[in-house]
Coordinates of C-alpha atoms in Angstrom, one line a residue:
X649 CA 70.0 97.6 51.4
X650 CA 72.9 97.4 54.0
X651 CA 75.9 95.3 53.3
X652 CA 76.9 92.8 56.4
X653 CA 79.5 94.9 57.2
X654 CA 77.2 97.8 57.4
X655 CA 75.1 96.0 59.7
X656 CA 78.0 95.0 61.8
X657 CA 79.0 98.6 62.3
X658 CA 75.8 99.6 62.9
X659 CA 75.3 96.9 65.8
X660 CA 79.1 97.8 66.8
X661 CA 78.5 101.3 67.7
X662 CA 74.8 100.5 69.4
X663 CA 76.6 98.0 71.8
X664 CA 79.4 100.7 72.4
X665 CA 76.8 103.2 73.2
X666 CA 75.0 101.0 75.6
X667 CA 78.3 100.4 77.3
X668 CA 78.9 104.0 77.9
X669 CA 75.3 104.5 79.1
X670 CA 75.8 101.7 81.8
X671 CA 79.2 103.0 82.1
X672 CA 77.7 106.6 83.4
X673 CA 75.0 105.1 84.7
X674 CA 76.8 102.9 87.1
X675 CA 78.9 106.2 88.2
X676 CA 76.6 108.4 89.0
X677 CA 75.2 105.6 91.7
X678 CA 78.6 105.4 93.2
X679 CA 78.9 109.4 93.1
X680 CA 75.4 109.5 95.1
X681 CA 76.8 106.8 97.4
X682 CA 79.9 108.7 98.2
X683 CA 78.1 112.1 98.9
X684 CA 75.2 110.0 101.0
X685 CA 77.8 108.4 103.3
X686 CA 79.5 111.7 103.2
X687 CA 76.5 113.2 105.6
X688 CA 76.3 110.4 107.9
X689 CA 77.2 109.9 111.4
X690 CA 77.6 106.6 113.5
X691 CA 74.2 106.2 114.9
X692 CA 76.0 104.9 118.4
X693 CA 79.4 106.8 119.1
X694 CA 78.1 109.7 116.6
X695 CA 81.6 109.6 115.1
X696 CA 81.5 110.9 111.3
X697 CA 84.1 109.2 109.4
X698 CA 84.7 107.5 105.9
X699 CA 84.2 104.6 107.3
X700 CA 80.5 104.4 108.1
X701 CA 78.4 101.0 107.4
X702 CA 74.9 99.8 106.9
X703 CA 74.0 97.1 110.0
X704 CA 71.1 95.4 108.6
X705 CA 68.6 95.7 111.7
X706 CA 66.9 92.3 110.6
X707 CA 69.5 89.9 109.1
X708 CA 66.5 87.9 107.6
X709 CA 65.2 91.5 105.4
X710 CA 69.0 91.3 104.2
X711 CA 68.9 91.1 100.2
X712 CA 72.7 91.6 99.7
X713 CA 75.2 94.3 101.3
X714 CA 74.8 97.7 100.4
X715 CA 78.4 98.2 99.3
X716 CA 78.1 95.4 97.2
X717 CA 75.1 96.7 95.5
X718 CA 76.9 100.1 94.0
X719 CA 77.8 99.6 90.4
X720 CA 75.2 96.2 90.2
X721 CA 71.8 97.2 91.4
X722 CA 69.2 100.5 90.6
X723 CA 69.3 103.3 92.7
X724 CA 65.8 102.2 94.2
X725 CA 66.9 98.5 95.3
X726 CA 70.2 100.1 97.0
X727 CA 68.1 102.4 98.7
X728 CA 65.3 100.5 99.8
X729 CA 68.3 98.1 101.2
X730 CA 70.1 101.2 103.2
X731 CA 66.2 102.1 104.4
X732 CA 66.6 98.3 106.3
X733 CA 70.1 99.6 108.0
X734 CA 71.3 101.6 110.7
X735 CA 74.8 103.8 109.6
X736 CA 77.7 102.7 112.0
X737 CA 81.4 103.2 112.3
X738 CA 83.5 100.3 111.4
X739 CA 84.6 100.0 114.9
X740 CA 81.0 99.9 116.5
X741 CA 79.8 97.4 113.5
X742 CA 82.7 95.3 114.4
X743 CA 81.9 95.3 117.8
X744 CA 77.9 94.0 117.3
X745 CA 78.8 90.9 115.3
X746 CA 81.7 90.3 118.0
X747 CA 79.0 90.5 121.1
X748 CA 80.7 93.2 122.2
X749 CA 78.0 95.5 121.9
X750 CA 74.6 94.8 122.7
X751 CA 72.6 96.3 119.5
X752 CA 69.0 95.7 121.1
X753 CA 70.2 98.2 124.1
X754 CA 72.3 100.4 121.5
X755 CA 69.2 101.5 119.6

């Protein structure tokens, strides 16, 4: 029969291996974001930088942001949100929700 510290340990070292699961889980979805973004290109100026971003093309299909979502959600519920989006530079995203772009006539 195992002793209570026994038990403790035992319980110790399953938490701690959980942890690292997560822990490696969780980085190989950001390593998979990284090299996704990597490949894409502003779908209105075509400029390909780091700086691309998700424009939710219907703000009321919008579950959460997608960068938001690395390190949180599954790999399915992050890309089933980046399936809802269009990839844009930061400039040309900043420019929609200012009304200096019209997005309707973009797309």
């Amino acid at each position: 029969m195992e002793s209570i510290l026994e038990r403790l340990e035992r319980l110790e070292r399953k938490r701690r291996l959980k942890t690292e699961g997560k822990r490696r889980y969780r980085k190989r979805i950001r390593d998979w974001y990284r090299n996704y973004k990597s490949h894409l290109v502003c779908a209105i100026c075509g400029d390909m930088t780091t700086s691309i971003e998700f424009h939710h093309n219907d703000s009321s299909t919008k579950t959460a942001d997608v960068s938001n979502m690395i390190g949180c959600e599954s790999w399915s519920k992050i890309k089933h949100e980046i399936s809802l989006c269009t990839p844009v530079c930061r400039g040309c995203h900043e420019d929609i929700h200012n009304g200096e772009l019209d997005w309707a006539t973009s797309t």
